[in-house]
Amino acid sequence: MVESLSLPAGNDKEEVYRALLPQIRAVIGGNDDLISNLANVAAILKQAFGFHWVGFYRAVSVDKLVLGPFQGPLACIAIPFGKGVCGTAAREQKTMLVPDVDKFPGHIACSSLSKSEIVVPLVHNGETKLVLDVDSDALDDFDAVDQNYLEQIVELIRLQNFPG
């Protein structure tokens, strides 16, 4: 098991993501406990990028997300499907990339410091199982690079914890 992250020197986030993928695969590989895998992935992303908030909301019913493992300040506990960025991503089953959360209709402000956000749903057998939520304290902090790699990370979780 990986005990510490190996990160490339420099600020190229694509290089960092590329370096993280095999490390995440190694950390969650062979572990079928979803909660521990989500906790480690949240910690890895927080450590590697210093995001304001990174964590997961798990679907506990067909219309409700509940807070899961995260890194950062206190967070909202429950989010209905269709509400806020997380609930919208869960209902629409697609990644939501929001450059300015104050301009997102119905944004749920769990932290007034959050300025931009990306939410990636994990969909298995047609159902949203969870969402990965990443917040930044800077406007327009996420782009197609983040979307690509965060979707790959969510896919690693899906393959490990939702087989079949």
Coordinates of N, CA and C in Angstrom, one line a residue:
M1 N 0.8 -1.2 0.0 CA 0.0 0.0 0.0 C 0.9 1.2 0.0
V2 N 0.4 2.3 -0.7 CA 1.1 3.6 -0.7 C 1.0 4.2 0.6
E3 N 2.1 4.7 1.2 CA 2.0 5.3 2.5 C 2.2 6.8 2.4
S4 N 2.8 7.3 1.3 CA 2.9 8.7 1.1 C 2.8 9.0 -0.4
L5 N 2.4 10.2 -0.8 CA 2.2 10.5 -2.2 C 3.5 10.9 -2.8
S6 N 3.7 10.5 -4.0 CA 4.8 10.9 -4.8 C 4.3 11.9 -5.9
L7 N 4.6 13.2 -5.7 CA 4.1 14.2 -6.6 C 5.2 14.8 -7.4
P8 N 5.0 15.1 -8.7 CA 6.0 15.7 -9.5 C 6.3 17.2 -9.1
A9 N 7.5 17.6 -9.3 CA 7.8 19.0 -9.0 C 7.1 19.9 -10.1
G10 N 6.8 21.1 -9.7 CA 6.2 22.1 -10.6 C 4.7 22.1 -10.3
N11 N 4.1 23.0 -11.1 CA 2.7 23.3 -10.9 C 1.7 22.8 -12.0
D12 N 2.2 21.9 -12.9 CA 1.4 21.4 -14.0 C 0.4 20.4 -13.4
K13 N -0.9 20.8 -13.3 CA -1.9 19.9 -12.7 C -2.1 18.6 -13.5
E14 N -2.0 18.7 -14.8 CA -2.2 17.4 -15.5 C -1.1 16.4 -15.1
E15 N 0.1 16.9 -14.9 CA 1.2 16.0 -14.5 C 0.9 15.4 -13.1
V16 N 0.3 16.2 -12.2 CA 0.0 15.8 -10.9 C -1.1 14.7 -11.0
Y17 N -2.2 15.0 -11.8 CA -3.2 14.0 -11.9 C -2.7 12.7 -12.5
R18 N -1.8 12.8 -13.5 CA -1.3 11.6 -14.1 C -0.5 10.8 -13.1
A19 N 0.2 11.5 -12.2 CA 1.0 10.8 -11.2 C 0.1 10.2 -10.1
L20 N -1.1 10.8 -9.9 CA -2.0 10.4 -8.8 C -2.8 9.1 -9.2
L21 N -3.1 9.0 -10.5 CA -4.0 7.9 -10.9 C -3.4 6.5 -10.5
P22 N -2.2 6.2 -10.8 CA -1.7 4.8 -10.3 C -1.6 4.7 -8.8
Q23 N -1.4 5.8 -8.1 CA -1.3 5.8 -6.7 C -2.7 5.6 -6.1
I24 N -3.7 6.2 -6.6 CA -5.0 6.0 -6.2 C -5.4 4.5 -6.4
R25 N -5.1 4.0 -7.6 CA -5.4 2.6 -7.9 C -4.7 1.7 -6.9
A26 N -3.5 2.0 -6.5 CA -2.8 1.2 -5.6 C -3.4 1.2 -4.2
V27 N -3.9 2.4 -3.8 CA -4.4 2.6 -2.5 C -5.8 1.9 -2.3
I28 N -6.6 2.0 -3.3 CA -8.0 1.4 -3.2 C -8.1 0.0 -3.7
G29 N -7.1 -0.4 -4.5 CA -7.1 -1.7 -5.1 C -7.0 -2.8 -4.0
G30 N -7.9 -3.8 -4.1 CA -7.9 -4.9 -3.2 C -8.7 -4.5 -1.9
N31 N -9.2 -3.3 -1.8 CA -10.0 -2.9 -0.7 C -11.5 -2.7 -1.1
D32 N -12.4 -3.5 -0.6 CA -13.8 -3.4 -1.0 C -14.6 -2.5 -0.1
D33 N -14.0 -1.9 0.9 CA -14.7 -1.0 1.8 C -14.8 0.4 1.2
L34 N -16.0 0.7 0.8 CA -16.3 2.0 0.1 C -15.8 3.2 1.0
I35 N -16.2 3.2 2.2 CA -16.0 4.4 3.1 C -14.5 4.7 3.2
S36 N -13.7 3.6 3.4 CA -12.2 3.9 3.6 C -11.6 4.3 2.2
N37 N -12.1 3.8 1.1 CA -11.6 4.2 -0.2 C -12.0 5.7 -0.4
L38 N -13.2 6.1 -0.1 CA -13.6 7.5 -0.3 C -12.8 8.4 0.6
A39 N -12.5 8.0 1.8 CA -11.7 8.8 2.7 C -10.3 9.0 2.2
N40 N -9.7 7.9 1.7 CA -8.3 8.0 1.2 C -8.3 8.9 -0.1
V41 N -9.3 8.7 -1.0 CA -9.3 9.5 -2.2 C -9.4 11.0 -1.9
A42 N -10.3 11.3 -0.9 CA -10.5 12.7 -0.5 C -9.2 13.3 0.1
A43 N -8.5 12.5 0.9 CA -7.2 13.0 1.5 C -6.2 13.2 0.4
I44 N -6.1 12.2 -0.5 CA -5.1 12.3 -1.6 C -5.3 13.6 -2.4
L45 N -6.6 13.9 -2.8 CA -6.9 15.1 -3.6 C -6.6 16.4 -2.9
K46 N -7.0 16.4 -1.6 CA -6.7 17.6 -0.8 C -5.2 17.8 -0.6
Q47 N -4.5 16.8 -0.3 CA -3.0 16.9 -0.2 C -2.4 17.3 -1.5
A48 N -2.8 16.7 -2.6 CA -2.1 17.0 -3.9 C -2.4 18.4 -4.4
F49 N -3.6 18.9 -4.2 CA -4.0 20.2 -4.8 C -4.3 21.3 -3.8
G50 N -4.5 20.9 -2.6 CA -4.9 22.0 -1.6 C -6.2 22.6 -1.8
F51 N -7.1 21.8 -2.4 CA -8.5 22.3 -2.7 C -9.1 22.8 -1.3
H52 N -10.0 23.8 -1.4 CA -10.7 24.3 -0.2 C -11.5 23.1 0.4
W53 N -12.2 22.3 -0.3 CA -13.0 21.3 0.2 C -13.0 20.2 -0.8
V54 N -12.9 18.9 -0.4 CA -13.0 17.8 -1.3 C -13.6 16.6 -0.5
G55 N -14.7 16.0 -1.1 CA -15.3 14.9 -0.4 C -16.4 14.3 -1.2
F56 N -17.2 13.5 -0.6 CA -18.2 12.7 -1.2 C -19.5 12.9 -0.5
Y57 N -20.6 12.8 -1.3 CA -21.9 12.7 -0.8 C -22.5 11.4 -1.4
R58 N -23.0 10.5 -0.5 CA -23.5 9.2 -0.9 C -25.0 9.2 -1.1
A59 N -25.5 8.6 -2.1 CA -27.0 8.5 -2.3 C -27.5 7.4 -1.3
V60 N -28.4 7.9 -0.4 CA -29.0 7.0 0.6 C -30.4 6.6 0.3
S61 N -31.0 7.3 -0.7 CA -32.3 6.9 -1.3 C -32.3 7.4 -2.7
V62 N -33.4 7.3 -3.4 CA -33.4 7.7 -4.8 C -33.4 9.2 -5.0
D63 N -33.6 9.9 -3.9 CA -33.6 11.4 -4.0 C -32.9 12.2 -3.0
K64 N -31.9 11.5 -2.3 CA -31.2 12.2 -1.2 C -29.8 11.8 -1.1
L65 N -28.9 12.8 -1.0 CA -27.5 12.6 -0.8 C -27.1 12.9 0.7
V66 N -26.2 12.1 1.2 CA -25.8 12.4 2.6 C -24.3 12.4 2.6
L67 N -23.8 13.4 3.4 CA -22.3 13.6 3.5 C -21.6 12.3 3.8
G68 N -20.5 12.1 3.1 CA -19.6 11.0 3.3 C -18.2 11.5 3.7
P69 N -17.2 10.8 3.5 CA -15.8 11.2 3.9 C -15.4 12.5 3.1
F70 N -14.8 13.4 3.8 CA -14.3 14.6 3.2 C -13.1 15.2 3.9
Q71 N -12.5 16.2 3.3 CA -11.4 16.9 3.8 C -11.7 18.4 3.6
G72 N -11.7 19.2 4.7 CA -12.0 20.6 4.6 C -12.9 21.0 5.8
P73 N -13.4 22.3 5.7 CA -14.3 22.8 6.7 C -15.7 22.0 6.8
L74 N -16.4 22.2 7.9 CA -17.7 21.6 8.0 C -18.5 21.7 6.8
A75 N -19.4 20.7 6.6 CA -20.2 20.7 5.3 C -21.7 20.4 5.6
C76 N -22.5 20.7 4.6 CA -23.9 20.3 4.6 C -24.0 18.8 4.8
I77 N -25.0 18.4 5.6 CA -25.2 17.0 5.8 C -26.0 16.3 4.8
A78 N -27.1 16.9 4.4 CA -28.0 16.2 3.4 C -28.3 17.2 2.3
I79 N -28.4 16.6 1.0 CA -28.7 17.4 -0.1 C -29.7 16.6 -1.0
P80 N -30.9 17.2 -1.3 CA -31.8 16.5 -2.1 C -31.4 16.5 -3.6
F81 N -31.7 15.4 -4.3 CA -31.4 15.3 -5.7 C -32.1 16.5 -6.4
G82 N -31.4 17.2 -7.3 CA -31.9 18.3 -8.0 C -31.7 19.6 -7.3
K83 N -31.1 19.7 -6.1 CA -30.8 20.9 -5.4 C -29.3 21.2 -5.4
G84 N -28.9 22.4 -5.6 CA -27.5 22.7 -5.6 C -26.7 22.0 -6.7
V85 N -25.4 22.2 -6.7 CA -24.6 21.6 -7.7 C -24.5 20.1 -7.5
C86 N -24.4 19.6 -6.3 CA -24.3 18.2 -6.0 C -25.6 17.5 -6.4
G87 N -26.7 18.0 -5.9 CA -28.0 17.4 -6.2 C -28.3 17.4 -7.7
T88 N -27.9 18.5 -8.4 CA -28.1 18.6 -9.9 C -27.3 17.5 -10.6
A89 N -26.0 17.4 -10.2 CA -25.2 16.3 -10.8 C -25.7 15.0 -10.5
A90 N -26.2 14.7 -9.3 CA -26.8 13.4 -9.0 C -28.0 13.1 -9.8
R91 N -28.9 14.1 -10.0 CA -30.2 13.9 -10.7 C -29.9 13.8 -12.2
E92 N -29.0 14.7 -12.8 CA -28.7 14.6 -14.2 C -27.7 13.6 -14.6
Q93 N -27.0 13.0 -13.6 CA -26.0 12.0 -13.8 C -24.9 12.4 -14.8
K94 N -24.5 13.7 -14.6 CA -23.4 14.2 -15.4 C -22.6 15.2 -14.6
T95 N -21.3 15.3 -15.0 CA -20.4 16.2 -14.3 C -20.9 17.7 -14.4
M96 N -20.8 18.4 -13.3 CA -21.2 19.8 -13.3 C -19.9 20.6 -13.0
L97 N -19.5 21.5 -13.9 CA -18.4 22.3 -13.7 C -18.9 23.7 -13.6
V98 N -18.7 24.3 -12.4 CA -19.3 25.6 -12.1 C -18.2 26.7 -11.8
P99 N -18.0 27.6 -12.7 CA -16.9 28.6 -12.5 C -17.2 29.6 -11.4
D100 N -18.5 29.9 -11.2 CA -18.8 30.9 -10.1 C -20.1 30.3 -9.5
V101 N -20.0 29.8 -8.3 CA -21.1 29.2 -7.6 C -22.2 30.2 -7.3
D102 N -21.9 31.4 -7.1 CA -22.9 32.4 -6.8 C -23.9 32.6 -8.0
K103 N -23.4 32.2 -9.2 CA -24.3 32.4 -10.4 C -25.0 31.1 -10.7
F104 N -24.8 30.0 -9.9 CA -25.5 28.8 -10.1 C -26.9 28.8 -9.5
P105 N -28.0 28.7 -10.2 CA -29.3 28.7 -9.6 C -29.5 27.7 -8.5
G106 N -29.9 28.1 -7.4 CA -30.2 27.2 -6.2 C -28.9 26.7 -5.6
H107 N -27.8 27.4 -5.8 CA -26.5 26.9 -5.1 C -26.8 26.8 -3.6
I108 N -26.3 25.7 -3.0 CA -26.3 25.6 -1.6 C -25.0 26.0 -1.0
A109 N -25.0 27.0 -0.2 CA -23.7 27.6 0.3 C -23.3 26.9 1.6
C110 N -22.7 25.8 1.5 CA -22.2 25.2 2.8 C -21.0 26.0 3.4
S111 N -20.3 26.6 2.5 CA -19.2 27.5 3.0 C -19.2 28.8 2.1
S112 N -19.2 29.9 2.7 CA -19.2 31.2 2.0 C -17.8 31.4 1.3
L113 N -16.8 30.6 1.6 CA -15.5 30.7 1.0 C -15.4 30.0 -0.4
S114 N -16.4 29.1 -0.6 CA -16.4 28.4 -1.9 C -16.8 29.3 -3.0
K115 N -16.0 29.3 -4.1 CA -16.2 30.2 -5.2 C -16.5 29.5 -6.5
S116 N -15.8 28.3 -6.7 CA -16.1 27.5 -7.9 C -16.1 26.0 -7.4
E117 N -16.7 25.2 -8.3 CA -17.0 23.8 -7.9 C -17.0 22.9 -9.1
I118 N -16.7 21.7 -8.8 CA -16.9 20.6 -9.8 C -17.4 19.4 -9.0
V119 N -18.4 18.8 -9.6 CA -19.1 17.6 -9.0 C -19.2 16.5 -10.1
V120 N -18.7 15.3 -9.7 CA -18.7 14.2 -10.6 C -19.5 13.1 -10.0
P121 N -20.6 12.7 -10.7 CA -21.4 11.6 -10.1 C -20.8 10.2 -10.5
L122 N -21.0 9.3 -9.6 CA -20.7 7.9 -9.9 C -22.0 7.2 -10.1
V123 N -22.2 6.7 -11.4 CA -23.5 6.1 -11.8 C -23.2 4.6 -12.0
H124 N -24.0 3.8 -11.4 CA -23.8 2.3 -11.6 C -25.2 1.7 -11.9
N125 N -25.3 0.9 -12.9 CA -26.6 0.3 -13.3 C -27.7 1.3 -13.4
G126 N -27.4 2.5 -13.9 CA -28.4 3.6 -14.1 C -28.8 4.4 -12.9
E127 N -28.1 4.1 -11.7 CA -28.4 4.8 -10.5 C -27.2 5.6 -10.0
T128 N -27.4 6.8 -9.6 CA -26.4 7.6 -8.9 C -26.1 7.0 -7.6
K129 N -24.9 6.6 -7.3 CA -24.5 6.0 -6.0 C -23.9 7.0 -5.1
L130 N -23.1 8.0 -5.7 CA -22.5 9.0 -4.9 C -22.0 10.1 -5.9
V131 N -21.5 11.2 -5.3 CA -20.9 12.2 -6.1 C -19.6 12.6 -5.4
L132 N -18.6 12.9 -6.2 CA -17.4 13.6 -5.7 C -17.5 15.1 -5.9
D133 N -17.4 15.8 -4.8 CA -17.6 17.2 -4.8 C -16.2 17.9 -4.5
V134 N -15.8 18.8 -5.3 CA -14.6 19.6 -5.1 C -14.8 21.0 -5.2
D135 N -14.5 21.8 -4.1 CA -14.7 23.2 -4.1 C -13.4 24.0 -4.0
S136 N -13.4 25.1 -4.7 CA -12.2 26.0 -4.6 C -12.6 27.4 -4.0
D137 N -11.7 28.0 -3.4 CA -11.9 29.3 -2.9 C -11.5 30.4 -3.9
A138 N -11.3 30.0 -5.1 CA -11.0 30.9 -6.3 C -12.0 30.7 -7.4
L139 N -12.4 31.7 -8.0 CA -13.3 31.7 -9.1 C -12.7 30.9 -10.3
D140 N -13.5 30.2 -11.1 CA -13.1 29.6 -12.3 C -11.8 28.7 -12.2
D141 N -11.8 27.9 -11.1 CA -10.6 27.2 -10.8 C -10.5 25.8 -11.4
F142 N -11.6 25.3 -12.0 CA -11.7 24.0 -12.6 C -11.9 24.1 -14.1
D143 N -11.3 23.1 -14.8 CA -11.5 23.1 -16.3 C -11.6 21.7 -16.8
A144 N -11.4 21.5 -18.1 CA -11.6 20.2 -18.7 C -10.5 19.2 -18.2
V145 N -9.4 19.7 -17.8 CA -8.3 18.8 -17.3 C -8.8 18.2 -16.0
D146 N -9.4 19.0 -15.1 CA -9.9 18.5 -13.8 C -11.0 17.5 -14.1
Q147 N -11.9 17.9 -15.0 CA -13.1 17.0 -15.3 C -12.6 15.7 -15.8
N148 N -11.7 15.7 -16.7 CA -11.2 14.4 -17.3 C -10.6 13.5 -16.2
Y149 N -9.7 14.0 -15.4 CA -9.1 13.2 -14.4 C -10.0 12.8 -13.2
L150 N -10.8 13.8 -12.8 CA -11.7 13.4 -11.7 C -12.7 12.4 -12.1
E151 N -13.1 12.4 -13.4 CA -14.0 11.4 -13.9 C -13.3 10.0 -13.9
Q152 N -12.0 10.0 -14.2 CA -11.2 8.8 -14.2 C -11.1 8.3 -12.8
I153 N -10.9 9.1 -11.8 CA -10.8 8.7 -10.4 C -12.1 8.1 -9.9
V154 N -13.2 8.8 -10.3 CA -14.5 8.2 -9.9 C -14.8 6.8 -10.6
E155 N -14.3 6.7 -11.8 CA -14.4 5.4 -12.5 C -13.6 4.3 -11.7
L156 N -12.4 4.7 -11.2 CA -11.6 3.7 -10.4 C -12.4 3.3 -9.2
I157 N -13.1 4.2 -8.5 CA -13.9 3.9 -7.4 C -15.0 3.0 -7.8
R158 N -15.7 3.3 -8.9 CA -16.8 2.5 -9.4 C -16.3 1.0 -9.7
L159 N -15.2 0.9 -10.4 CA -14.7 -0.4 -10.7 C -14.4 -1.2 -9.4
Q160 N -13.8 -0.5 -8.4 CA -13.4 -1.2 -7.2 C -14.6 -1.6 -6.3
N161 N -15.5 -0.7 -6.2 CA -16.6 -0.8 -5.2 C -17.9 -1.1 -5.7
F162 N -18.2 -1.1 -7.0 CA -19.5 -1.4 -7.5 C -19.3 -2.3 -8.7
P163 N -18.8 -3.5 -8.5 CA -18.5 -4.4 -9.6 C -19.8 -4.9 -10.3
G164 N -19.6 -5.3 -11.5 CA -20.7 -6.0 -12.2 C -21.6 -5.0 -13.0

